[in-house]
CSV table of C-alpha atoms and ligand atoms in Angstrom, one decimal:
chain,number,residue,atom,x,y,z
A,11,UNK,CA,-0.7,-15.1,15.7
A,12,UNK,CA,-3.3,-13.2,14.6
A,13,UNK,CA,-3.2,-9.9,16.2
A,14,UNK,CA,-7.0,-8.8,15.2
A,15,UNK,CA,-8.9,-11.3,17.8
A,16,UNK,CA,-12.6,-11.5,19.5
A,17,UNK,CA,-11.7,-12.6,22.6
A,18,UNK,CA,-14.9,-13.1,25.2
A,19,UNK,CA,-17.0,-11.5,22.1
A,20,UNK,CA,-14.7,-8.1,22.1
A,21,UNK,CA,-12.1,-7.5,19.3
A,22,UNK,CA,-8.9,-6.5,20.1
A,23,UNK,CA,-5.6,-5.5,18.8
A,24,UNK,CA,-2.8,-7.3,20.3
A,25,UNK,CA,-3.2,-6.4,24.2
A,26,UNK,CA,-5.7,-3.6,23.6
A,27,UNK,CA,-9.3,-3.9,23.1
A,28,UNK,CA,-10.6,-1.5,20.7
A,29,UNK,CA,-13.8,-0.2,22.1
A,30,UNK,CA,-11.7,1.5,24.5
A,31,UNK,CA,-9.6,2.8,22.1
A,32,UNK,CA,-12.3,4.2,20.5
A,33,UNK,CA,-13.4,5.5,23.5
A,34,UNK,CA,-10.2,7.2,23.9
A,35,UNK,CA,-9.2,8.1,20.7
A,36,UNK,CA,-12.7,9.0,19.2
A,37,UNK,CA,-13.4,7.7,15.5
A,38,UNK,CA,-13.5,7.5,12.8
A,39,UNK,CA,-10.3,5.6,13.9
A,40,UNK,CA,-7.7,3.7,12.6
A,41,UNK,CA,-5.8,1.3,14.5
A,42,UNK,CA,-2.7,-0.7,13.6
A,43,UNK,CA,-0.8,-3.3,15.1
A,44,UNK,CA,3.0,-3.2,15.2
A,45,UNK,CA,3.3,-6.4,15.7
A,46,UNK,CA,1.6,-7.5,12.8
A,47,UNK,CA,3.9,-5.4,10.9
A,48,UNK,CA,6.7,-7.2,11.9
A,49,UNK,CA,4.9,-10.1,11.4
A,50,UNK,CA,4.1,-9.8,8.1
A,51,UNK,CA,7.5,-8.2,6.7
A,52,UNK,CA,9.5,-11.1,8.5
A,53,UNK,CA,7.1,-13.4,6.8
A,54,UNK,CA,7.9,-12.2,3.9
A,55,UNK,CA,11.4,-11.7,4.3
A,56,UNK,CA,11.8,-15.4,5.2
A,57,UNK,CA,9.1,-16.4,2.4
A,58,UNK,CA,11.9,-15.1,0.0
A,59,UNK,CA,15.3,-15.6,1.8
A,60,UNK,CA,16.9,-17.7,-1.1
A,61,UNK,CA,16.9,-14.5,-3.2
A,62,UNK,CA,18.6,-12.1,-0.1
A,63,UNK,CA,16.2,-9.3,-1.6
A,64,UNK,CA,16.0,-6.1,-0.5
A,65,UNK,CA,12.3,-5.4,0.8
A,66,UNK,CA,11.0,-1.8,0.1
A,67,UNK,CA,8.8,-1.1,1.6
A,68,UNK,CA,6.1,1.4,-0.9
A,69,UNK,CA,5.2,3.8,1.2
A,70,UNK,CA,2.6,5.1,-0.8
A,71,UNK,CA,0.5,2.2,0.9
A,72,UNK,CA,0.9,3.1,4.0
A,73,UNK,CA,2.9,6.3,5.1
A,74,UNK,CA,3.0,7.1,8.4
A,75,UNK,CA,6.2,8.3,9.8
A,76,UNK,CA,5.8,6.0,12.9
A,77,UNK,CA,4.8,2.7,10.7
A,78,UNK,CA,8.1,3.6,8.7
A,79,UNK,CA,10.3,3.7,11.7
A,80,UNK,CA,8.9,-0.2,12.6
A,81,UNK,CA,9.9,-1.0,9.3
A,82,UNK,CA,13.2,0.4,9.2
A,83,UNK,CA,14.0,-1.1,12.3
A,84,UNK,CA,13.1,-4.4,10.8
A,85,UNK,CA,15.9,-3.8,8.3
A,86,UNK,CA,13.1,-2.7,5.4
A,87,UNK,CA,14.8,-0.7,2.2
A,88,UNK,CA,11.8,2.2,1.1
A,89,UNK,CA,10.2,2.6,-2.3
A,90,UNK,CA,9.0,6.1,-3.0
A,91,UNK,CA,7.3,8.0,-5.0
A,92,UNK,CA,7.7,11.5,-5.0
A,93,UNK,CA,9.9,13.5,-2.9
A,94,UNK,CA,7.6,14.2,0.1
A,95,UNK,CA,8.1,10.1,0.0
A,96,UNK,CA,11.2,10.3,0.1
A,97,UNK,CA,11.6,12.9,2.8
A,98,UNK,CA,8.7,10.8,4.8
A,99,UNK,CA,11.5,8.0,4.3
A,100,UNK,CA,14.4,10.4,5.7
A,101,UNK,CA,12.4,11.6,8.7
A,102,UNK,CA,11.3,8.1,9.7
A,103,UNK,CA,15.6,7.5,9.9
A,104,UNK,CA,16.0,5.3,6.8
A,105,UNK,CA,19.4,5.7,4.8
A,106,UNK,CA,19.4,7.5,1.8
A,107,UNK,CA,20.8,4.7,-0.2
A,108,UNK,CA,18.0,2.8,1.3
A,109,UNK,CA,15.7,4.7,-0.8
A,110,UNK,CA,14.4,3.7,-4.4
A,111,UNK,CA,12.6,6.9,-5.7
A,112,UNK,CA,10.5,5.6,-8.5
A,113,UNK,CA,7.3,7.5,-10.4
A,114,UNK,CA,5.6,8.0,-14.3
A,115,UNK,CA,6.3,11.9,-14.1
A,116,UNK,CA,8.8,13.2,-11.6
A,117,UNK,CA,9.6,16.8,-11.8
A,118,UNK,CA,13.0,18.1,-12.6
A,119,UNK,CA,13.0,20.0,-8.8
A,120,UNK,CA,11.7,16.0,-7.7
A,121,UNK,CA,15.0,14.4,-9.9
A,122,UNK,CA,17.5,17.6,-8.7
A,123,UNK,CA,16.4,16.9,-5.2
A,124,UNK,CA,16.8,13.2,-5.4
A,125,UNK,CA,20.1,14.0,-6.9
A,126,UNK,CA,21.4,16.2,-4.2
A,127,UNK,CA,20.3,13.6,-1.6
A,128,UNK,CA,22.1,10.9,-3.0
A,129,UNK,CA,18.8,9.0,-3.1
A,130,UNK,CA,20.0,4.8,-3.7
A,131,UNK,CA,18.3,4.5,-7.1
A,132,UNK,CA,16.1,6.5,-9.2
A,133,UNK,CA,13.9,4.1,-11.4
A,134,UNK,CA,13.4,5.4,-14.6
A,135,UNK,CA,9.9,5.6,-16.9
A,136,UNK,CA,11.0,7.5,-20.2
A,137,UNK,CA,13.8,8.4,-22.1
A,138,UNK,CA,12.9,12.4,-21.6
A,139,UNK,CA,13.2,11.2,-17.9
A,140,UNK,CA,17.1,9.5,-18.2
A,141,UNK,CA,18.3,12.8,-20.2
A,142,UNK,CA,17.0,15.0,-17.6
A,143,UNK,CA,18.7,13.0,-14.7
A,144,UNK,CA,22.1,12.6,-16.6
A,145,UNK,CA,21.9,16.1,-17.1
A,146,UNK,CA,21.1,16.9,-13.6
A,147,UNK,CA,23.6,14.3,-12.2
A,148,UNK,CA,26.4,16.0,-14.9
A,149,UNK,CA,25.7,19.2,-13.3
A,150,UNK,CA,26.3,17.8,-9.5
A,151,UNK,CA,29.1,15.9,-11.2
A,152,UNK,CA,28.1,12.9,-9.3
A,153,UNK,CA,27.4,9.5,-10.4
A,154,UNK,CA,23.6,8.1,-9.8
A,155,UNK,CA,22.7,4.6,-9.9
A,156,UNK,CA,19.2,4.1,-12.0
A,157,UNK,CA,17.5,1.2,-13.2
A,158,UNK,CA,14.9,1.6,-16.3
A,159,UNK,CA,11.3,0.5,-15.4
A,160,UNK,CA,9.7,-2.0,-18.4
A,161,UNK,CA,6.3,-2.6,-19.5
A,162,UNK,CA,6.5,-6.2,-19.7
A,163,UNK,CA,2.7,-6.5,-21.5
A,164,UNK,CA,1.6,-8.4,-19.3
A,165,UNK,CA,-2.3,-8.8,-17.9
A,166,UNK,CA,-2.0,-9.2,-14.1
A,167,UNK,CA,-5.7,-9.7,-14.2
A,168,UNK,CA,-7.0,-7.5,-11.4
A,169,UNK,CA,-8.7,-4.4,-11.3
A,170,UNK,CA,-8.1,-2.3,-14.2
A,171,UNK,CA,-7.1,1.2,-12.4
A,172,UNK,CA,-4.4,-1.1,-10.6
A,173,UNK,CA,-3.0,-3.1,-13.5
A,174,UNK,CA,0.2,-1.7,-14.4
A,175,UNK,CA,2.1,-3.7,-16.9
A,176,UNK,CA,0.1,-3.9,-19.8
A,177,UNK,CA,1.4,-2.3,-22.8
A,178,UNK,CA,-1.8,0.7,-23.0
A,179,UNK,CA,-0.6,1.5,-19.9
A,180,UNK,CA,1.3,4.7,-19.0
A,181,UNK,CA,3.7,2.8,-16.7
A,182,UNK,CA,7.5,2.0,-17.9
A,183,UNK,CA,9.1,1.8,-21.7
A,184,UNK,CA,9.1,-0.9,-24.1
A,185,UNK,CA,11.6,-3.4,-24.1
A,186,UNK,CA,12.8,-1.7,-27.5
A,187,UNK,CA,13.1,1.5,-25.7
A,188,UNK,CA,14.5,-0.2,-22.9
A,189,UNK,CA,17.5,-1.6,-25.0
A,190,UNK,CA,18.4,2.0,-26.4
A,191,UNK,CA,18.4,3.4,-23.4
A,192,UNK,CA,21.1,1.0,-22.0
A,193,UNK,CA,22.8,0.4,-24.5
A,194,UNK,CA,23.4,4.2,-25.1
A,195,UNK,CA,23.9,4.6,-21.2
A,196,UNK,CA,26.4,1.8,-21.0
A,197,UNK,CA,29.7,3.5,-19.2
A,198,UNK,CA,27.9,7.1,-18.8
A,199,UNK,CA,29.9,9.0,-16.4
A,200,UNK,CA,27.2,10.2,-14.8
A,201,UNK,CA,24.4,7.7,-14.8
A,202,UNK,CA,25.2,3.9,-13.8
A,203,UNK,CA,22.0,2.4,-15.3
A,204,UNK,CA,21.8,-0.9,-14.3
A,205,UNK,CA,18.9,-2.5,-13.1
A,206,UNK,CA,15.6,-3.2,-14.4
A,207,UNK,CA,12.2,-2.7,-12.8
A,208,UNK,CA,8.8,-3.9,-13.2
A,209,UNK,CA,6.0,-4.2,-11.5
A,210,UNK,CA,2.8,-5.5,-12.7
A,211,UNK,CA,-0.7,-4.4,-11.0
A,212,UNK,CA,-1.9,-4.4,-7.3
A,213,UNK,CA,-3.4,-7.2,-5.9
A,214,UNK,CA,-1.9,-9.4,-8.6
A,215,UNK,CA,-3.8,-12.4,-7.3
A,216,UNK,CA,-2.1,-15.7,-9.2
A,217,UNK,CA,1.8,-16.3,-9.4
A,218,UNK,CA,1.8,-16.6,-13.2
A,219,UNK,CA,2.0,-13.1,-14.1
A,220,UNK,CA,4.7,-13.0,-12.1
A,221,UNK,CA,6.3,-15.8,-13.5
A,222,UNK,CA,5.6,-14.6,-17.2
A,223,UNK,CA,6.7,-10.9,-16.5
A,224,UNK,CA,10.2,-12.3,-14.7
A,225,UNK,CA,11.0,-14.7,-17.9
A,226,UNK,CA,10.6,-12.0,-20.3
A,227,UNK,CA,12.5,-9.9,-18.5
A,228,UNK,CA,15.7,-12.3,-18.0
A,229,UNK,CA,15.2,-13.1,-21.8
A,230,UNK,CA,15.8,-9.2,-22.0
A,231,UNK,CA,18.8,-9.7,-19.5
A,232,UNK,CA,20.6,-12.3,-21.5
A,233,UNK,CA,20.3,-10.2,-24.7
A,234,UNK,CA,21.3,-6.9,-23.4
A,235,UNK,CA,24.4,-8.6,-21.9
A,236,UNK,CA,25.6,-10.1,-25.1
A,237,UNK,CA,25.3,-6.6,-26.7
A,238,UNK,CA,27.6,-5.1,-23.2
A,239,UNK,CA,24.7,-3.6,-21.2
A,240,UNK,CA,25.9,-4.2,-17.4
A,241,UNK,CA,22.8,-5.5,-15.1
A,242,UNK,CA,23.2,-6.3,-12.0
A,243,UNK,CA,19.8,-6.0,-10.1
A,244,UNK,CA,16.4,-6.6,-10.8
A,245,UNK,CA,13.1,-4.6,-9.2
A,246,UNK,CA,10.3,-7.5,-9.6
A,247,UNK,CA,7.6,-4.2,-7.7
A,248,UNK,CA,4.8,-5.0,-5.3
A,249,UNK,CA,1.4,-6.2,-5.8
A,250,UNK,CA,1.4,-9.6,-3.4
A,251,UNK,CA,-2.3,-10.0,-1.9
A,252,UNK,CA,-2.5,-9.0,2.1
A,253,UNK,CA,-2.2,-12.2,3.6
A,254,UNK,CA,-6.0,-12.3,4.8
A,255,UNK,CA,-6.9,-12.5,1.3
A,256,UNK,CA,-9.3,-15.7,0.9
A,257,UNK,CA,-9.1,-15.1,-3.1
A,258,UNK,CA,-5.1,-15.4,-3.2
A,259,UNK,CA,-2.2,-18.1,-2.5
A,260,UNK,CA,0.2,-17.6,0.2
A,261,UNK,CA,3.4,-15.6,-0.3
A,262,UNK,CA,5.3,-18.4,0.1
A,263,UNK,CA,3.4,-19.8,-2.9
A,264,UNK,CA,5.0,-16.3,-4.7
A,265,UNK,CA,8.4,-16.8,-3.3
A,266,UNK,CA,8.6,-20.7,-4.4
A,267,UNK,CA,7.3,-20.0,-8.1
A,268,UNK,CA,9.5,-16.6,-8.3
A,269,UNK,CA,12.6,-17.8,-6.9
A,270,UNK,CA,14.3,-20.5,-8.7
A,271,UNK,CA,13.5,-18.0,-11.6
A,272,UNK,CA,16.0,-15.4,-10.4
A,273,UNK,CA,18.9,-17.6,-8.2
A,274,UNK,CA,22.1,-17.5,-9.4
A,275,UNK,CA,21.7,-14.8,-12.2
A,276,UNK,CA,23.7,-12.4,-10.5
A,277,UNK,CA,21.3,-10.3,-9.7
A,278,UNK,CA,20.9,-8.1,-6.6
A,279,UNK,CA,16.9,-8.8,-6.4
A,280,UNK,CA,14.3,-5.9,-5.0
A,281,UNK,CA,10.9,-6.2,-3.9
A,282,UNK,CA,8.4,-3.4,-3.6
A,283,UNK,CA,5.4,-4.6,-1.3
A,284,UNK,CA,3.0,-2.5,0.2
A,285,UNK,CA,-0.1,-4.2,0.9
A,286,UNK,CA,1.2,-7.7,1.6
A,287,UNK,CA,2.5,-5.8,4.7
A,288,UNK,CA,-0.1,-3.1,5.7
A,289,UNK,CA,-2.9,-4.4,4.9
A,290,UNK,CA,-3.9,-6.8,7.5
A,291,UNK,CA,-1.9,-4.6,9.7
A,292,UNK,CA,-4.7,-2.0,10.1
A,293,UNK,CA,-8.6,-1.4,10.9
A,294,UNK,CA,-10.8,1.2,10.8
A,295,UNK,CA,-13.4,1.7,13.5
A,296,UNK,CA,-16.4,3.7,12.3
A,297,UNK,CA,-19.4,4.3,15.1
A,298,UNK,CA,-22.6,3.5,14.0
A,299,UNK,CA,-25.3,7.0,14.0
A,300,UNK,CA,-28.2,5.5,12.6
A,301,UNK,CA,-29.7,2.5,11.4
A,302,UNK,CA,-32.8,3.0,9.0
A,303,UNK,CA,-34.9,1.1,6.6
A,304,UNK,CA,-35.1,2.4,3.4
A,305,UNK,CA,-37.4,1.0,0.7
A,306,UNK,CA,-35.5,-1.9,-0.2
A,307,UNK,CA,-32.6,-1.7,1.8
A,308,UNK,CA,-31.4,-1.6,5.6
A,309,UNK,CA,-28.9,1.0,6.3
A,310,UNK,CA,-26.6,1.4,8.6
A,311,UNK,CA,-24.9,4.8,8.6
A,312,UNK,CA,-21.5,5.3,10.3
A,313,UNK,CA,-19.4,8.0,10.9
A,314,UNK,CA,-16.8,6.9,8.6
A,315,UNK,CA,-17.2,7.7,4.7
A,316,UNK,CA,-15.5,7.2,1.5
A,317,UNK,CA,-13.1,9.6,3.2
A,318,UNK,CA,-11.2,7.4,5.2
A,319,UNK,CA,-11.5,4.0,2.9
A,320,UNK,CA,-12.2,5.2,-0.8
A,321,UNK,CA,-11.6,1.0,-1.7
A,322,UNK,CA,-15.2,0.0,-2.1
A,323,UNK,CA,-15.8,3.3,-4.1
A,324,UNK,CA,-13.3,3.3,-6.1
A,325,UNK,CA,-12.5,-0.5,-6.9
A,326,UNK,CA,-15.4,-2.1,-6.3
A,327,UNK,CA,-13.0,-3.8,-3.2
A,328,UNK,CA,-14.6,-5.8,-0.7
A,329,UNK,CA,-13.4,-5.1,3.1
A,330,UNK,CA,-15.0,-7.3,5.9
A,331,UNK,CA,-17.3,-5.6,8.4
A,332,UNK,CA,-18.0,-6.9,11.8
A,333,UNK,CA,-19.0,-4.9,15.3
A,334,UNK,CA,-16.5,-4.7,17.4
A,335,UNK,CA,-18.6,-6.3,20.8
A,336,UNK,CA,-21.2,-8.3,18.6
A,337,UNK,CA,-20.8,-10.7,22.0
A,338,UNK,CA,-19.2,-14.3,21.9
A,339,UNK,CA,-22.2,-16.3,20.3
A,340,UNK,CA,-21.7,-14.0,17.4
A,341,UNK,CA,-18.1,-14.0,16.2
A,342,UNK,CA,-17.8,-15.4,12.8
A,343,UNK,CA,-15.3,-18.9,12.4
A,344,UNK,CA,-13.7,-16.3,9.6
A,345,UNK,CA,-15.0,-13.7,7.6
A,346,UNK,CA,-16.6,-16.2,5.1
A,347,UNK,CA,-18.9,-17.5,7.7
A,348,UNK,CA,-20.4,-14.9,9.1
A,349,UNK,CA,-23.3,-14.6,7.0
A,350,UNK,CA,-24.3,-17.9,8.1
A,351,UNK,CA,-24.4,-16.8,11.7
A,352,UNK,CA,-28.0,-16.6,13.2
A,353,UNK,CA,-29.5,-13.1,13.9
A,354,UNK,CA,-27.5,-11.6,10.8
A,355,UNK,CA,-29.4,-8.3,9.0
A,356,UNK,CA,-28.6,-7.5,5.7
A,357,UNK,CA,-27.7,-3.8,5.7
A,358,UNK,CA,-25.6,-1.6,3.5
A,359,UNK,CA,-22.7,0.0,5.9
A,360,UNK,CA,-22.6,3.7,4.3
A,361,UNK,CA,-21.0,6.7,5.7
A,362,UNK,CA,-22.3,10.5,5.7
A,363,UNK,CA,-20.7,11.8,2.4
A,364,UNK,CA,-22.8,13.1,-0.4
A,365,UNK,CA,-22.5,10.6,-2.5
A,366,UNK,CA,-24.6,7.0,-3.8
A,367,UNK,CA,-20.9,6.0,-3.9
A,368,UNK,CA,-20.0,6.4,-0.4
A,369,UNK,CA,-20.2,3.1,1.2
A,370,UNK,CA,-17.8,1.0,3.1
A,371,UNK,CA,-20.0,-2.3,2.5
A,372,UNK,CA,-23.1,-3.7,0.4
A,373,UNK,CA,-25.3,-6.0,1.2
A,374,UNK,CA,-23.8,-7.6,4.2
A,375,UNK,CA,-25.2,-10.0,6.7
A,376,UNK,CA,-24.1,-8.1,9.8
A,377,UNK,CA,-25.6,-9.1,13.9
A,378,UNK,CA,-27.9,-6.0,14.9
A,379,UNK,CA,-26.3,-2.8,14.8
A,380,UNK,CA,-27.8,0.2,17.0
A,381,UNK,CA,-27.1,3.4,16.7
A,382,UNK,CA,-23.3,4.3,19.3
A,383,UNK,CA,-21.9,0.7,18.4
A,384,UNK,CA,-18.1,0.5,16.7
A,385,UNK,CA,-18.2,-1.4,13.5
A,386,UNK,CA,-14.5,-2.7,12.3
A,387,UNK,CA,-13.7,-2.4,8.8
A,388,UNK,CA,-10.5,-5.0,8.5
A,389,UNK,CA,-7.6,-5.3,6.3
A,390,UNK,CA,-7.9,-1.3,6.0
A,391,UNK,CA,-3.8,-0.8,6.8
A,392,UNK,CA,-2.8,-0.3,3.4
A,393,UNK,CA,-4.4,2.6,1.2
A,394,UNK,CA,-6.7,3.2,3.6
A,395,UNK,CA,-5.2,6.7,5.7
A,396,UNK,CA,-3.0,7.7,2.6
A,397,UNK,CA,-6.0,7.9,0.4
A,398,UNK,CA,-8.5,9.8,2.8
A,399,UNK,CA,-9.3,13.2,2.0
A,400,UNK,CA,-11.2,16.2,3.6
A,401,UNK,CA,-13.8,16.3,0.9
A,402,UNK,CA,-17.2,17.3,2.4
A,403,UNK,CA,-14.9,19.3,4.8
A,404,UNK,CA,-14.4,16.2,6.9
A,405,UNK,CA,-10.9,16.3,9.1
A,406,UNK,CA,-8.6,13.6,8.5
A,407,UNK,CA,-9.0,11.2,11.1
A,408,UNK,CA,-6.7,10.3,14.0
A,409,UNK,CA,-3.9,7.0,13.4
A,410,UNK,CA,-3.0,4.7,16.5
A,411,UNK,CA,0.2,2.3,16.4
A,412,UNK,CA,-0.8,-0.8,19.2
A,413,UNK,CA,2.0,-2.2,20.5
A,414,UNK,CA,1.3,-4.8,23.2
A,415,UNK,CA,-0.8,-3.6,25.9
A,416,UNK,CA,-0.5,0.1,25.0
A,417,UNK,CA,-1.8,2.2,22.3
A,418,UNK,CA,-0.4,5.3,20.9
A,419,UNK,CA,-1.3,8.3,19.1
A,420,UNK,CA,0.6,8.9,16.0
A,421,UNK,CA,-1.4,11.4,14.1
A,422,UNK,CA,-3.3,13.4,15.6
A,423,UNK,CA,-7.4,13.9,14.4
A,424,UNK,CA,-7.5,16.9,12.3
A,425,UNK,CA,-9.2,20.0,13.5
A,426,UNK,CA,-11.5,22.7,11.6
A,427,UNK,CA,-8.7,24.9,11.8
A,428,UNK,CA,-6.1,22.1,10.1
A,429,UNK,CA,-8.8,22.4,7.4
A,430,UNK,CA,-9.0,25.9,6.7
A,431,UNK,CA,-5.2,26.9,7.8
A,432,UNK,CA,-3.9,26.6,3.9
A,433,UNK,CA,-6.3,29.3,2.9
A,434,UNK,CA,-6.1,31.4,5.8
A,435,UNK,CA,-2.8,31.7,4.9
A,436,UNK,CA,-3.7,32.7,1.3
A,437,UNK,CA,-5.3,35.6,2.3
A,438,UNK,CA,-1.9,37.5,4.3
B,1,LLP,N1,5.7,-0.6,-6.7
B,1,LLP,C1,5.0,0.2,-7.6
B,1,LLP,C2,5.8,0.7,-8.7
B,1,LLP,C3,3.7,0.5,-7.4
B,1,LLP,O1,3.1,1.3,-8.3
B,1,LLP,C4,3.0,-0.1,-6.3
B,1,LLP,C5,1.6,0.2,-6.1
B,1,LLP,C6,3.7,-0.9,-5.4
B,1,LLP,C7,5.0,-1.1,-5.7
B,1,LLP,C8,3.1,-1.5,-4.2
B,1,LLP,O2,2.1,-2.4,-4.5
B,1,LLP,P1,1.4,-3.3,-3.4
B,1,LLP,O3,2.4,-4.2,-2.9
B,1,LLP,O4,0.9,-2.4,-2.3
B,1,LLP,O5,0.3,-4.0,-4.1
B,1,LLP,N2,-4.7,2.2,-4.3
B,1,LLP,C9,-4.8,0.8,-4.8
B,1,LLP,C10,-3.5,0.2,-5.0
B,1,LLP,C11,-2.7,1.0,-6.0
B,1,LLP,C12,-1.3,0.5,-6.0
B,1,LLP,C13,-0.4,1.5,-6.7
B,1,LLP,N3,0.9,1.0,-6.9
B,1,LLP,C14,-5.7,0.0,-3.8
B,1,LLP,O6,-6.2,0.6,-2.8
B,1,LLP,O7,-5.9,-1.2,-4.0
């Protein structure tokens, strides 16, 4: 099912149709469905049931307490990334061995914390890093599983502020680096380091790098071993493409290449997706305020910005525009088509932030636009609310979770007075 659908020329989510959502909630909105969370994390789950893994969800892609609680409920594990992660990840109900607190530069309070909570694996990026933990963990005299995050050189071959596992990087340790560390952990009283973690780049949009970063890594397994390192899981990290993504196989294409790799190694196996399951789940709605014509271009300003979906900015990334009541006669076949649809305009969506750089979308063949209509910017679920920000004094805006026929708030729209409250409180 696809749980974004025009139906009679009106988008809706699930049972809800978003104008009057909009109309409700105000906008800049976004709106996510909670049954295409499920969807999409069952998907996966199933794409890679051979391997049993444990799915962590990254909640740095989309944190919401509420969208966490869906998860959990769907039996997800959490990958986090800094202790207000991990206490997102406590709130939402989730287990504290069902956390993975991973990160380049966690701070000793961050490790002591993590520590004290009996957090279910701390994944480690340096050997300053391990020290500090066993010292911590000596201290607490308790016993804290760890696995040590490796920079596999490997080109994941997608944008390069979100490739990860190439060896310029700041992500993980060499394998070198990797086998002193377990070699010299091996039977550490306080520090059962044990697993290995990677993770490559964000969309990683072919299986190969995968399939290269895996093999060099159970290379690394088999000679660790020999020596008496004990390894019993593997982290193979996020990065699969949302499943809307015209420019990217199917996860089940991921899960058939990665699998046979890893059966019957012995190996508990982890996955850290984020987008693959947020994404898709989530759109923003942006009202249009103007529509001018500039000297060479048509835009169409809206009263979402770079604040809400810093993507296009930032990355260059592409996210597919359409109004949401452009009428039935004008409701693209899929998002490829539309341009070939009759009527289209070819505008630049922008937003109201100071900046050239603040646009949602270039050069698009939208229908008409007038000034009070809702635009939908799609596949928005994932990095789209975690990344906003309040620059130009903008108030963060308002999350929806649809489920069914209902829609409901779960986080409120900022106010002025959210704005200013940190400094108010400055000045007592
Ligand atoms: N694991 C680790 C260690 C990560 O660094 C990330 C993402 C993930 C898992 C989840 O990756 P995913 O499955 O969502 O691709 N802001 C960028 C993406 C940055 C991703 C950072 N790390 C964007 O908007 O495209």
């Amino acid at each position: 099912m696809n749980e974004f659908e025009y139906r009679d020329g009106v988008l809706h989510c699930e049972g809800v149709a978003l104008q009057s959502a909009a109309d409700r909630f105000g906008t800049p909105l976004y709106v996510y469905s909670r049954s295409a969370l499920v969807g999409s994390f069952q998907r996966l789950s199933a794409a890679f049931q051979k391997l049993q893994p444990r799915i962590c969800f990254s909640i740095k892609s989309c944190h919401n307490l509420h969208v966490l609680r869906v998860l959990r409920k769907e039996g997800a594990w959490f990958d986090a990334v800094s202790i207000g992660e991990v206490r997102r990840a406590l709130e939402a109900g989730a287990a504290a061995e069902t956390i993975v607190f991973a990160g380049v530069g966690k701070t000793p309070e961050e490790l002591a914390l993590a520590v004290r909570l009996d957090v279910g694996c701390i994944n480690i990026e340096s050997e300053g890093e391990l020290a500090a933990l066993a010292e911590l963990a000596a201290r607490a005299d308790k016993t804290i599983r760890a696995a040590v995050r490796i920079n596999p050189d490997v080109d994941a071959i997608t944008h390069p502020y979100t490739t990860t596992g190439k060896s310029e990087n700041k992500f993980g340790v060499s394998f070198e680096a990797a086998r002193e560390m377990l070699l010299v952990y091996t039977g550490h009283d306080h520090v059962r380091l044990s697993g290995l973690h990677v993770h490559i780049g964000s969309p990683v949009r072919t299986v190969a790098p995968y399939m290269e970063a895996i093999n060099r890594l159970l290379a690394f397994i088999e000679e660790v071993r020999a020596a008496g390192a004990v390894i019993d899981a593997i982290d193979i990290g996020g990065g699969f493409p949302a499943a809307g993504d015209e420019q990217a196989p199917a996860i089940e294409e991921y899960a058939s290449a990665v699998a046979p790799l890893l059966e019957g190694r012995a190996l508990a196996v982890h996955l850290e997706p984020g987008r693959s399951i947020a994404a898709d789940a989530g759109v923003l709605l942006a009202k249009a305020l103007y529509v001018k014509q500039g000297a060479t271009k048509r835009f169409v300003v809206v009263d979402a910005a770079m604040t809400e979906l810093i993507r296009p900015a930032l990355y260059r990334a592409e996210h597919f525009v359409w109004p949401v009541t452009p009428g039935a006669d004008l409701v693209p076949e899929n998002r490829l088509a539309g341009a070939r649809l009759p009527q289209t305009v070819r505008v630049d969506v922008v937003g109201p932030v100071c900046e050239s750089g603040d646009f949602l979308a270039r050069d698009r063949w939208l229908p008409p636009v007038d000034p009070g209509d809702l635009l939908a910017v799609f596949s928005a679920g994932a990095y789209g609310a975690v990344m906003s920000s309040q620059y130009n004094s903008r108030p963060r805006a308002a999350e929806v979770l649809v489920s069914g026929e209902e829609a409901h708030l779960i986080r409120r729209r900022e106010t002025y007075d959210d704005l200013v409250a940190a400094e108010r409180d400055a000045d007592r």
